[in-house]
Amino acid sequence: MLNQSLGNVSRDSGVQVMAKHGNHSRNASNASSNYTTDDFEHREPWKLDRKTIIITIGLILFIGASISYIYFPLLLRRIIQSFINVKPDGEFYDFWLQSSEPTEVGIYFFHVENPWAVENGLEKLRVREMGKYMFKQKFIREIANFSDDKTMVNFTERRYFYFDPEKTTGSLDDNITVVNVPYAALSTLLAKAEDSVPLFSGFSILSHFSYRSVNLFLEKHNQHLFINTTVRELLYGYKLDILDTAESYSGMFERFGIDIMPRELFPNNSFGILNGRNGTPDGPYEMYTGLGGTADLFGHFKAWNGLTKLDIWKGDTCNMINGTDGTIWPAGVDKKDRLYFYIPDICRSLYVTFQEESQFKGIKTYIFSTPDSLLAGKRTNPDNACFCMEEDEDLAEKRCTLDGIFDASGCQKGIPLIISLPHFMGADKRITDNIEGLKPNATAHRPELHVEPIMGTVIHGDSRLQMSIRVPPNNYLRGFDKIQDDLYIPIFWGYKKLGMSDEVAVELNCRLFIPVKVIRYVLILLFLTGICTTLIGGIYAIIENKQRIFELLLQDEVEPYVKSYSNAKYQAIDKERGMARVESETSDLGDANDNSYPNTPRSSTINLPELSALVQSTETDI
């Protein structure tokens, strides 16, 4: 009978019971929000639960690591700037003051194989590379003074070259045929003198002496466009009697303001690649020390020889003394940077641009090299137009539009020395088509600087440049009258290799680069840990929330059935007891007043198997 009664219990009766006991029931659709006043009064005080702690920790790690990673390069740059400066008691000072290790310098000469045929206009110029001839170079900087605020330092620089026979291919006594630079410059210098001081229309000072006298003078001294000498003389200087004789005439020309034989280019009336350079002071320079708010200008020259800008070229941009010495730049080099360096020998600032990332002895570097625009003609790169010194429009159109060369005559007293990359790499075909034997190679001939971006210092580098001379035709001058067009004759090309010793590389790795890598990896690890922790906390919160909602829904669905079950049970008990009272007529009348029934607890025992089946049915409904 009890089971039959339970089977007849309907959801309507459960709803009625829920309505009767409204303070203890909830609707399934708003189970999470429909609480009574008693519920709030008996809630525990708020406290951090596990999921909140996990999410908070994850967000702190994520945000903290992100901010630290973004601002770490700026912080590192400030730290580097604090010790990479020219401070007398600083750690970088001794490194800057003098070279701790010699720099490797190599020179290759161009031997002319057909000098007589070229001079007589019979063949193209044919050259063959000779060398390499190796030197060790050291420098010493002599400080004159610091500015009062220590932001500027004034100094001169001396460079010393020591021949290295062990690494040299060949000997200093090797015979070589090269262009005779003083003689080759004569045509240009005489043309300059002829055009600069005309006495009257159609008559110049040079016409007064006539080219015939000049030719007799050159023939007497047995001068030719090419000269056979030794590598030793070509390096350290060979004396020419013609220069002694020319010096006697130069005084006469100087009265008219013409310097036909610049003495500073030919000291002691001799010519040599290293003549007058070994140990000779260069400068003075005025350079930013990196102190007192000049960290972003560290190593840059403010002045050279007392000049803040030159007065040589035809524009302010070209006359700028811009950049460093080519070995250091301010800390924090970026791939977008254009790194300038000033070369006094050519009175010009050059620049390099980023090419690719690389490594040297385990140190990450940026490779910077010269772009094509650096030595481009004015038509290709209009910014270079102010380097053109030709007054004649036809000559300017002819010479200043050539790509791949730089005419340094403005810096060399009118002598047309030409700067280019080795073997005229990247030069105009109007130049290279007239020369045989050139073998340009990007790997061997393109300048490369491995710059460590954090410090802004050259870790390894090969600076490579070639020097040539332009020989123009001259129908009235012996040795030049059979040349058909401007002839660009290469003299030599050289490189300077900058390198860091293994000991210094290991020390830098241990003290700077490895700790920086560790810090970056730790920040990345914290960043990822923060993300993972936040996700775990979020997933945990979602699962816990769904579980809680499920429990509330389950409670709302089961509670009516439990109460209906209890009510049905009590009804069955009442019915059975009523039947018992009818059947037991012999019972004491006091039994009618029996208080056991009213005191029967409402939490009578429930049939657990039936309740379990009921819960499973409810879960299925949910």
XYZ file of C-alpha atoms in Angstrom:
622
model
C 0.000 0.000 0.000
C 2.905 2.325 0.758
C 4.427 1.759 -2.669
C 1.113 2.344 -4.325
C 0.776 5.604 -2.451
C 4.218 6.688 -3.574
C 3.372 5.815 -7.153
C 0.390 8.081 -7.044
C 2.384 11.062 -5.887
C 2.377 13.649 -8.674
C 4.437 16.753 -9.440
C 1.380 18.813 -8.537
C 1.560 17.619 -4.981
C 5.283 18.463 -4.978
C 4.487 21.936 -6.251
C 1.899 22.339 -3.530
C 4.422 21.303 -0.944
C 6.943 23.770 -2.398
C 4.339 26.503 -2.179
C 3.618 25.508 1.382
C 7.251 25.581 2.309
C 8.238 28.584 0.191
C 10.976 29.721 2.563
C 12.911 26.526 1.841
C 12.439 26.035 -1.907
C 13.743 27.685 -5.085
C 12.778 27.818 -8.694
C 15.280 25.964 -10.977
C 15.592 28.835 -13.427
C 16.820 31.322 -10.799
C 18.298 28.934 -8.323
C 21.454 30.947 -7.901
C 19.722 34.212 -6.954
C 16.448 33.502 -5.117
C 17.639 33.443 -1.500
C 15.600 34.277 1.614
C 16.497 36.680 4.362
C 17.451 33.759 6.585
C 19.937 32.585 3.953
C 21.834 35.904 4.090
C 21.704 36.050 7.860
C 23.373 32.649 8.183
C 26.024 33.080 5.409
C 29.670 32.846 6.415
C 31.884 35.990 6.209
C 33.484 36.589 2.767
C 36.972 35.116 2.289
C 39.370 34.360 -0.577
C 38.693 30.969 -2.026
C 41.162 28.839 -3.946
C 40.146 29.882 -7.441
C 40.372 33.602 -6.619
C 43.877 33.156 -5.244
C 44.983 31.202 -8.326
C 43.575 33.768 -10.777
C 45.075 36.673 -8.813
C 48.529 35.094 -8.773
C 48.289 34.349 -12.499
C 47.291 37.903 -13.379
C 50.090 39.350 -11.243
C 52.662 37.135 -12.966
C 51.255 37.875 -16.429
C 51.044 41.661 -16.027
C 54.309 41.968 -14.112
C 56.290 39.855 -16.590
C 54.769 41.693 -19.573
C 55.648 45.137 -18.228
C 59.120 44.008 -17.173
C 59.835 42.459 -20.578
C 58.716 45.606 -22.404
C 60.759 47.995 -20.264
C 63.739 45.714 -19.684
C 65.655 46.928 -22.800
C 65.261 50.549 -21.668
C 66.438 49.705 -18.160
C 69.347 47.697 -19.534
C 70.297 50.571 -21.821
C 70.438 52.952 -18.865
C 72.598 50.515 -16.943
C 75.000 50.113 -19.889
C 75.208 53.881 -20.346
C 76.209 54.236 -16.719
C 79.563 52.530 -17.301
C 80.217 52.857 -21.073
C 81.500 56.417 -21.136
C 84.755 58.339 -21.105
C 85.066 58.841 -17.378
C 88.650 58.989 -16.061
C 88.008 56.421 -13.332
C 85.437 54.475 -15.347
C 85.644 50.878 -16.483
C 85.496 51.794 -20.179
C 88.098 54.561 -20.011
C 91.260 52.460 -20.450
C 89.678 50.513 -23.301
C 88.949 53.773 -25.129
C 92.233 55.505 -24.291
C 94.517 53.047 -26.072
C 94.245 49.770 -27.919
C 94.673 46.782 -25.654
C 95.380 44.582 -28.653
C 96.734 45.525 -32.085
C 94.356 45.883 -34.992
C 95.053 43.876 -38.128
C 95.590 45.971 -41.262
C 96.011 44.448 -44.713
C 96.981 46.182 -47.968
C 96.622 44.850 -51.521
C 98.252 46.643 -54.466
C 97.218 46.693 -58.120
C 100.169 45.798 -60.339
C 99.797 47.247 -63.856
C 100.778 44.627 -66.429
C 100.718 46.773 -69.587
C 101.894 50.299 -68.640
C 103.485 51.230 -71.975
C 100.432 50.103 -73.999
C 98.065 52.065 -71.756
C 100.152 55.226 -71.888
C 100.197 55.034 -75.677
C 96.475 54.335 -75.922
C 96.915 50.867 -77.411
C 95.220 48.648 -74.830
C 92.851 48.688 -71.921
C 94.374 48.944 -68.492
C 95.187 45.462 -67.204
C 95.847 44.973 -63.484
C 96.713 42.124 -61.137
C 96.238 42.110 -57.395
C 99.370 41.704 -55.253
C 99.468 40.970 -51.537
C 98.377 40.877 -48.879
C 100.919 42.942 -46.916
C 100.026 42.787 -43.254
C 100.506 45.289 -40.456
C 99.594 45.562 -36.819
C 98.135 48.884 -35.821
C 97.964 50.424 -32.370
C 96.518 53.743 -31.330
C 97.048 56.059 -28.403
C 94.768 58.961 -27.559
C 96.368 61.916 -25.830
C 93.859 63.905 -23.800
C 94.212 67.664 -23.775
C 91.386 68.438 -21.366
C 87.825 67.732 -20.286
C 85.097 70.341 -20.282
C 84.032 71.693 -16.898
C 80.870 69.592 -16.867
C 82.762 66.499 -18.135
C 80.455 66.173 -21.149
C 83.231 66.834 -23.711
C 86.799 65.591 -24.082
C 89.496 67.107 -26.318
C 92.185 64.748 -27.573
C 94.568 63.907 -30.398
C 95.190 60.442 -31.753
C 98.380 58.732 -32.877
C 98.418 55.539 -34.893
C 101.422 53.258 -35.226
C 101.892 50.613 -37.916
C 104.144 47.570 -37.457
C 104.889 45.302 -40.380
C 103.891 41.661 -39.801
C 106.048 39.455 -42.068
C 104.555 36.200 -40.753
C 101.089 36.956 -42.095
C 102.312 38.711 -45.242
C 102.084 37.059 -48.628
C 105.269 38.106 -50.387
C 107.936 40.572 -49.323
C 108.377 44.302 -48.958
C 111.058 44.055 -51.642
C 108.617 42.785 -54.278
C 108.788 44.788 -57.516
C 105.581 46.405 -58.620
C 104.398 48.716 -61.392
C 101.831 51.262 -60.310
C 100.519 54.622 -61.405
C 102.905 57.480 -60.647
C 100.573 59.488 -58.413
C 102.445 62.851 -58.419
C 102.812 62.684 -62.189
C 99.201 61.541 -62.705
C 97.981 64.443 -60.587
C 99.954 66.940 -62.668
C 97.463 67.051 -65.523
C 94.584 67.913 -63.209
C 96.595 70.468 -61.227
C 97.821 72.238 -64.369
C 94.305 72.322 -65.798
C 93.113 73.809 -62.538
C 95.854 76.439 -62.684
C 95.034 77.244 -66.299
C 91.359 77.788 -65.559
C 91.702 79.604 -62.271
C 93.837 82.653 -63.185
C 93.177 83.925 -66.724
C 95.161 87.033 -67.587
C 92.769 88.011 -70.319
C 90.351 86.285 -72.660
C 91.963 83.356 -74.407
C 95.254 83.704 -72.572
C 96.219 82.104 -69.248
C 99.274 82.041 -67.079
C 100.022 78.467 -68.194
C 99.966 79.511 -71.839
C 102.731 81.969 -71.038
C 105.098 79.176 -70.079
C 103.624 76.859 -72.734
C 103.070 73.154 -72.427
C 106.243 72.649 -74.437
C 108.357 73.785 -71.526
C 106.459 71.503 -69.173
C 106.954 68.540 -71.480
C 110.700 69.224 -71.684
C 110.771 69.402 -67.922
C 109.021 66.007 -67.577
C 111.251 64.424 -70.211
C 114.383 65.671 -68.482
C 113.336 63.946 -65.260
C 112.319 60.790 -67.146
C 108.787 60.915 -65.793
C 106.039 58.614 -67.024
C 102.475 57.834 -66.083
C 103.559 54.560 -64.470
C 106.521 53.802 -62.244
C 108.304 50.586 -61.320
C 109.294 50.467 -57.664
C 109.197 48.189 -54.625
C 106.398 47.611 -52.183
C 108.591 49.051 -49.434
C 109.027 52.362 -51.271
C 105.389 52.464 -52.233
C 104.426 52.062 -48.584
C 106.965 54.225 -46.807
C 107.688 56.701 -49.589
C 109.878 57.103 -52.653
C 111.624 60.400 -53.354
C 111.181 62.043 -56.748
C 113.553 64.647 -58.119
C 110.664 66.095 -60.074
C 109.102 67.187 -56.817
C 112.255 69.067 -55.854
C 112.218 70.884 -59.197
C 108.471 71.478 -59.024
C 108.932 73.025 -55.615
C 111.159 75.702 -57.147
C 108.364 76.577 -59.593
C 105.590 76.366 -57.003
C 106.684 79.631 -55.384
C 106.009 81.439 -58.642
C 102.535 79.907 -58.916
C 101.760 80.671 -55.292
C 102.143 84.384 -56.050
C 99.026 83.994 -58.181
C 97.225 81.985 -55.460
C 97.814 78.615 -57.124
C 99.093 75.626 -55.135
C 100.276 73.170 -57.792
C 102.233 70.939 -55.407
C 100.540 70.511 -51.995
C 103.374 69.862 -49.532
C 101.199 68.123 -46.929
C 100.381 65.425 -49.479
C 104.028 64.919 -50.431
C 106.098 65.366 -47.246
C 109.830 65.621 -47.943
C 108.984 65.661 -51.669
C 108.168 61.965 -51.583
C 105.078 59.834 -51.958
C 104.050 56.732 -49.986
C 100.880 55.179 -48.634
C 102.072 55.422 -45.017
C 104.366 58.387 -45.580
C 103.804 60.899 -42.791
C 101.139 58.806 -41.087
C 103.043 56.536 -38.720
C 102.807 58.130 -35.283
C 101.669 61.497 -36.620
C 99.049 63.137 -34.367
C 95.586 63.456 -35.866
C 93.137 66.016 -34.589
C 92.414 67.547 -32.237
C 88.975 66.017 -31.765
C 86.198 67.186 -29.490
C 83.991 64.255 -28.507
C 80.952 63.674 -26.301
C 81.879 61.608 -23.237
C 78.425 60.190 -22.529
C 78.272 61.930 -19.137
C 75.948 64.671 -17.963
C 72.986 63.834 -20.173
C 75.022 63.129 -23.340
C 74.607 59.331 -23.244
C 72.692 59.352 -26.535
C 75.598 61.228 -28.177
C 78.402 59.154 -26.699
C 81.361 58.848 -29.070
C 80.077 61.443 -31.541
C 82.453 64.170 -32.653
C 81.403 67.736 -32.049
C 84.474 69.261 -33.696
C 87.624 68.301 -35.599
C 90.635 70.585 -35.944
C 88.602 73.262 -34.204
C 85.810 73.081 -36.792
C 82.238 72.102 -36.027
C 81.627 71.831 -39.765
C 83.809 71.828 -42.864
C 84.105 74.500 -45.526
C 85.059 72.275 -48.453
C 81.964 70.948 -50.158
C 79.033 72.751 -51.734
C 76.389 72.122 -49.116
C 75.880 72.108 -45.351
C 74.882 68.455 -45.354
C 78.128 67.385 -46.985
C 80.158 69.654 -44.700
C 78.810 68.100 -41.511
C 81.262 66.456 -39.120
C 78.872 63.682 -38.273
C 79.335 60.428 -36.404
C 81.960 58.619 -34.331
C 85.320 57.028 -35.094
C 83.561 53.923 -36.423
C 84.258 51.648 -33.443
C 81.706 52.846 -30.877
C 78.182 54.232 -30.907
C 75.707 55.051 -28.141
C 74.208 52.059 -26.344
C 71.003 50.596 -27.732
C 71.621 50.277 -31.478
C 68.463 49.587 -33.467
C 68.096 47.872 -36.830
C 66.594 51.055 -38.265
C 69.592 53.166 -37.286
C 72.007 54.679 -39.787
C 75.431 54.602 -38.113
C 77.696 57.496 -39.127
C 81.468 57.730 -38.731
C 83.841 60.493 -39.772
C 87.021 59.855 -41.834
C 89.429 62.822 -41.767
C 91.491 61.510 -44.706
C 88.588 62.075 -47.095
C 86.904 64.927 -45.176
C 83.603 63.147 -45.123
C 81.239 61.197 -42.910
C 80.258 57.760 -44.151
C 77.459 55.563 -42.862
C 76.401 51.937 -42.675
C 72.956 50.362 -42.464
C 71.618 47.112 -41.022
C 71.951 43.996 -43.174
C 71.270 40.929 -41.018
C 71.585 39.379 -37.576
C 74.637 37.295 -36.781
C 76.846 35.965 -33.985
C 80.500 36.358 -33.107
C 82.069 34.158 -30.425
C 78.656 33.454 -28.952
C 77.642 37.122 -28.860
C 74.573 38.238 -30.811
C 75.436 41.019 -33.265
C 73.890 43.146 -35.998
C 75.804 43.250 -39.272
C 75.971 46.768 -40.717
C 77.405 47.523 -44.148
C 77.639 50.317 -46.703
C 74.476 50.703 -48.813
C 74.648 51.431 -52.530
C 73.333 54.944 -51.917
C 76.485 55.907 -50.002
C 78.711 56.162 -53.095
C 75.962 56.759 -55.641
C 76.145 59.580 -58.161
C 74.023 62.684 -57.798
C 71.473 61.388 -60.284
C 70.903 58.208 -58.270
C 71.218 59.900 -54.884
C 70.603 63.677 -55.000
C 71.908 63.974 -51.427
C 75.419 63.442 -52.819
C 75.182 66.344 -55.271
C 76.972 68.698 -52.875
C 80.108 66.527 -53.089
C 80.488 67.387 -56.781
C 83.307 69.933 -57.169
C 83.201 70.295 -60.956
C 82.441 73.840 -62.090
C 82.012 72.913 -65.733
C 78.496 71.583 -66.351
C 79.622 69.022 -68.906
C 82.301 67.645 -66.594
C 79.846 67.622 -63.697
C 77.356 65.635 -65.749
C 80.097 63.263 -66.824
C 81.909 62.679 -63.532
C 79.394 63.397 -60.792
C 76.776 60.985 -62.097
C 79.020 57.938 -61.786
C 77.802 55.416 -59.221
C 80.087 53.532 -56.877
C 82.844 56.146 -56.409
C 83.555 59.233 -54.329
C 85.745 62.030 -55.690
C 87.881 63.197 -52.748
C 89.705 65.907 -54.711
C 88.046 68.599 -52.603
C 89.853 67.179 -49.580
C 93.170 66.507 -51.378
C 94.068 69.966 -52.688
C 92.592 69.191 -56.082
C 94.354 65.847 -56.618
C 91.606 63.578 -58.012
C 91.907 60.681 -55.561
C 88.924 58.368 -55.894
C 87.420 56.320 -53.060
C 85.442 53.172 -53.809
C 84.899 49.627 -52.652
C 87.669 47.133 -53.536
C 87.936 46.182 -57.217
C 85.393 48.933 -57.988
C 82.621 46.712 -56.672
C 79.273 48.288 -57.547
C 80.893 50.998 -59.667
C 79.575 52.357 -62.955
C 80.363 50.309 -66.049
C 81.871 53.390 -67.644
C 84.705 52.784 -65.176
C 84.955 49.006 -65.003
C 84.610 48.393 -68.749
C 87.978 50.098 -69.279
C 89.864 47.893 -66.808
C 90.772 44.220 -67.086
C 91.646 42.038 -64.116
C 89.095 43.307 -61.630
C 87.464 40.576 -59.547
C 84.868 42.134 -57.257
C 83.481 39.778 -54.639
C 80.807 40.754 -52.137
C 82.043 38.350 -49.472
C 85.657 39.483 -49.647
C 85.217 43.153 -50.538
C 82.090 44.524 -48.879
C 82.694 46.282 -45.534
C 81.045 44.612 -42.563
C 80.730 45.718 -38.973
C 79.410 43.332 -36.321
C 77.824 45.719 -33.839
C 76.690 44.453 -30.441
C 73.335 46.279 -30.131
C 73.179 46.503 -26.334
C 76.530 48.275 -25.900
C 76.763 49.860 -29.374
C 80.326 48.568 -29.738
C 81.932 46.925 -32.764
C 82.694 43.352 -31.687
C 84.153 42.375 -35.039
C 84.522 44.231 -38.292
C 86.249 44.577 -41.628
C 86.365 48.103 -43.021
C 87.384 47.932 -46.682
C 88.095 50.813 -49.044
C 90.038 51.298 -52.271
C 92.039 54.306 -53.418
C 92.407 55.134 -57.100
C 93.248 58.201 -59.147
C 91.448 59.724 -62.106
C 93.702 60.511 -65.060
C 92.044 62.858 -67.572
C 93.220 63.189 -71.170
C 95.298 66.239 -72.096
C 96.180 66.773 -75.735
C 99.096 69.087 -74.891
C 100.781 67.176 -72.072
C 103.238 64.336 -72.584
C 101.911 61.002 -71.310
C 98.298 62.172 -71.338
C 97.845 63.064 -74.994
C 96.964 59.531 -76.133
C 94.419 58.779 -73.441
C 90.978 58.845 -75.005
C 88.819 59.401 -71.917
C 88.987 59.678 -68.136
C 90.943 56.695 -66.886
C 90.382 55.462 -63.337
C 93.533 53.649 -62.226
C 93.337 51.649 -58.964
C 96.342 52.004 -56.653
C 95.560 49.802 -53.642
C 92.792 48.626 -51.420
C 93.057 47.960 -47.730
C 91.113 46.628 -44.841
C 91.210 47.047 -41.109
C 90.014 44.082 -39.095
C 88.548 44.797 -35.707
C 88.252 41.806 -33.428
C 87.628 40.902 -29.825
C 89.928 38.460 -28.077
C 88.573 35.207 -26.680
C 89.295 36.368 -23.125
C 87.307 39.587 -23.522
C 84.456 37.717 -25.238
C 84.256 35.207 -22.367
C 84.297 38.001 -19.793
C 81.533 39.917 -21.574
C 79.460 36.765 -21.908
C 79.784 35.970 -18.203
C 79.269 39.497 -16.923
C 76.658 40.822 -19.336
C 75.211 38.718 -22.112
C 74.511 35.469 -20.233
C 72.813 37.286 -17.307
C 70.748 39.271 -19.808
C 69.665 36.050 -21.532
C 68.783 34.466 -18.187
C 66.687 37.468 -17.171
C 64.842 37.438 -20.489
C 64.160 33.704 -20.263
C 62.938 34.095 -16.669
C 60.577 36.888 -17.726
C 59.259 34.754 -20.581
C 58.806 31.828 -18.174
C 56.939 34.038 -15.702
C 54.805 35.371 -18.556
C 53.832 31.851 -19.643
C 53.348 30.755 -16.036
C 51.013 33.685 -15.475
C 48.955 32.758 -18.528
C 48.742 29.088 -17.521
C 47.914 29.914 -13.891
C 45.175 32.330 -14.936
C 43.697 29.755 -17.310
C 43.788 27.048 -14.645
C 42.102 29.354 -12.147
C 39.477 30.295 -14.715
C 38.770 26.670 -15.616
C 38.572 25.769 -11.925
C 36.118 28.619 -11.346
C 33.950 27.535 -14.283
C 33.859 23.934 -13.079
C 33.080 24.967 -9.489
C 30.342 27.329 -10.642
C 28.734 24.665 -12.818
C 28.936 22.176 -9.945
C 27.278 24.617 -7.586
C 24.519 25.383 -10.073
C 24.010 21.650 -10.573
C 23.723 21.100 -6.823
C 21.174 23.904 -6.521
C 19.178 22.571 -9.443
C 19.367 19.078 -8.013
C 18.220 20.313 -4.622
C 15.259 22.160 -6.181
C 14.212 19.070 -8.127
C 14.660 16.523 -5.334
C 13.249 18.509 -2.408
C 9.584 18.368 -3.635
C 9.844 14.629 -4.147
C 11.380 14.100 -0.724
C 8.716 16.178 0.967
C 5.952 14.522 -1.051
C 7.417 11.172 -0.097
C 7.466 12.130 3.570
C 3.918 13.484 3.414
C 2.667 10.326 1.713
C 4.378 8.218 4.335
C 2.740 10.161 7.135
C -0.628 9.811 5.434
C -0.092 6.079 5.175
C 0.890 5.934 8.832
C -2.215 7.922 9.773
C -4.362 5.567 7.772
C -2.843 2.477 9.314
C -3.156 3.878 12.795
C -6.782 4.826 12.120
C -7.489 1.277 11.051
C -5.723 0.015 14.114
C -7.903 2.187 16.358
C -11.051 0.844 14.699
C -9.975 -2.747 15.094
C -8.807 -2.347 18.698
C -12.038 -1.569 20.512
C -10.555 -2.839 23.791
C -8.004 -0.097 23.926
C -8.084 2.242 26.857
C -9.949 5.465 26.203
C -6.775 7.200 27.237
C -5.267 5.903 24.004
C -7.417 8.389 22.144
C -5.434 11.061 23.889
C -2.133 9.381 23.092
C 0.461 12.077 22.430
C 2.947 9.819 20.672
C 1.650 10.539 17.207
C 1.817 14.325 17.370
C 5.301 14.045 18.787
C 6.441 11.770 15.997
C 9.400 13.474 14.367
C 8.937 14.781 10.796
C 12.259 13.386 9.816
C 11.063 9.781 9.862
C 13.291 7.278 8.174
C 12.999 7.251 4.386
C 13.375 4.188 2.208
C 16.923 4.837 0.811
C 16.764 2.582 -2.262
C 13.600 4.277 -3.406
C 15.119 7.732 -2.762
C 18.215 6.783 -4.777
C 16.053 5.738 -7.685
C 14.173 9.009 -7.379
C 17.449 11.044 -7.472
C 18.626 9.193 -10.559
C 15.320 9.922 -12.256
C 15.723 13.604 -11.346
C 19.258 13.750 -12.780
C 17.911 12.315 -16.001
C 15.259 15.036 -16.120
C 17.871 17.713 -15.545
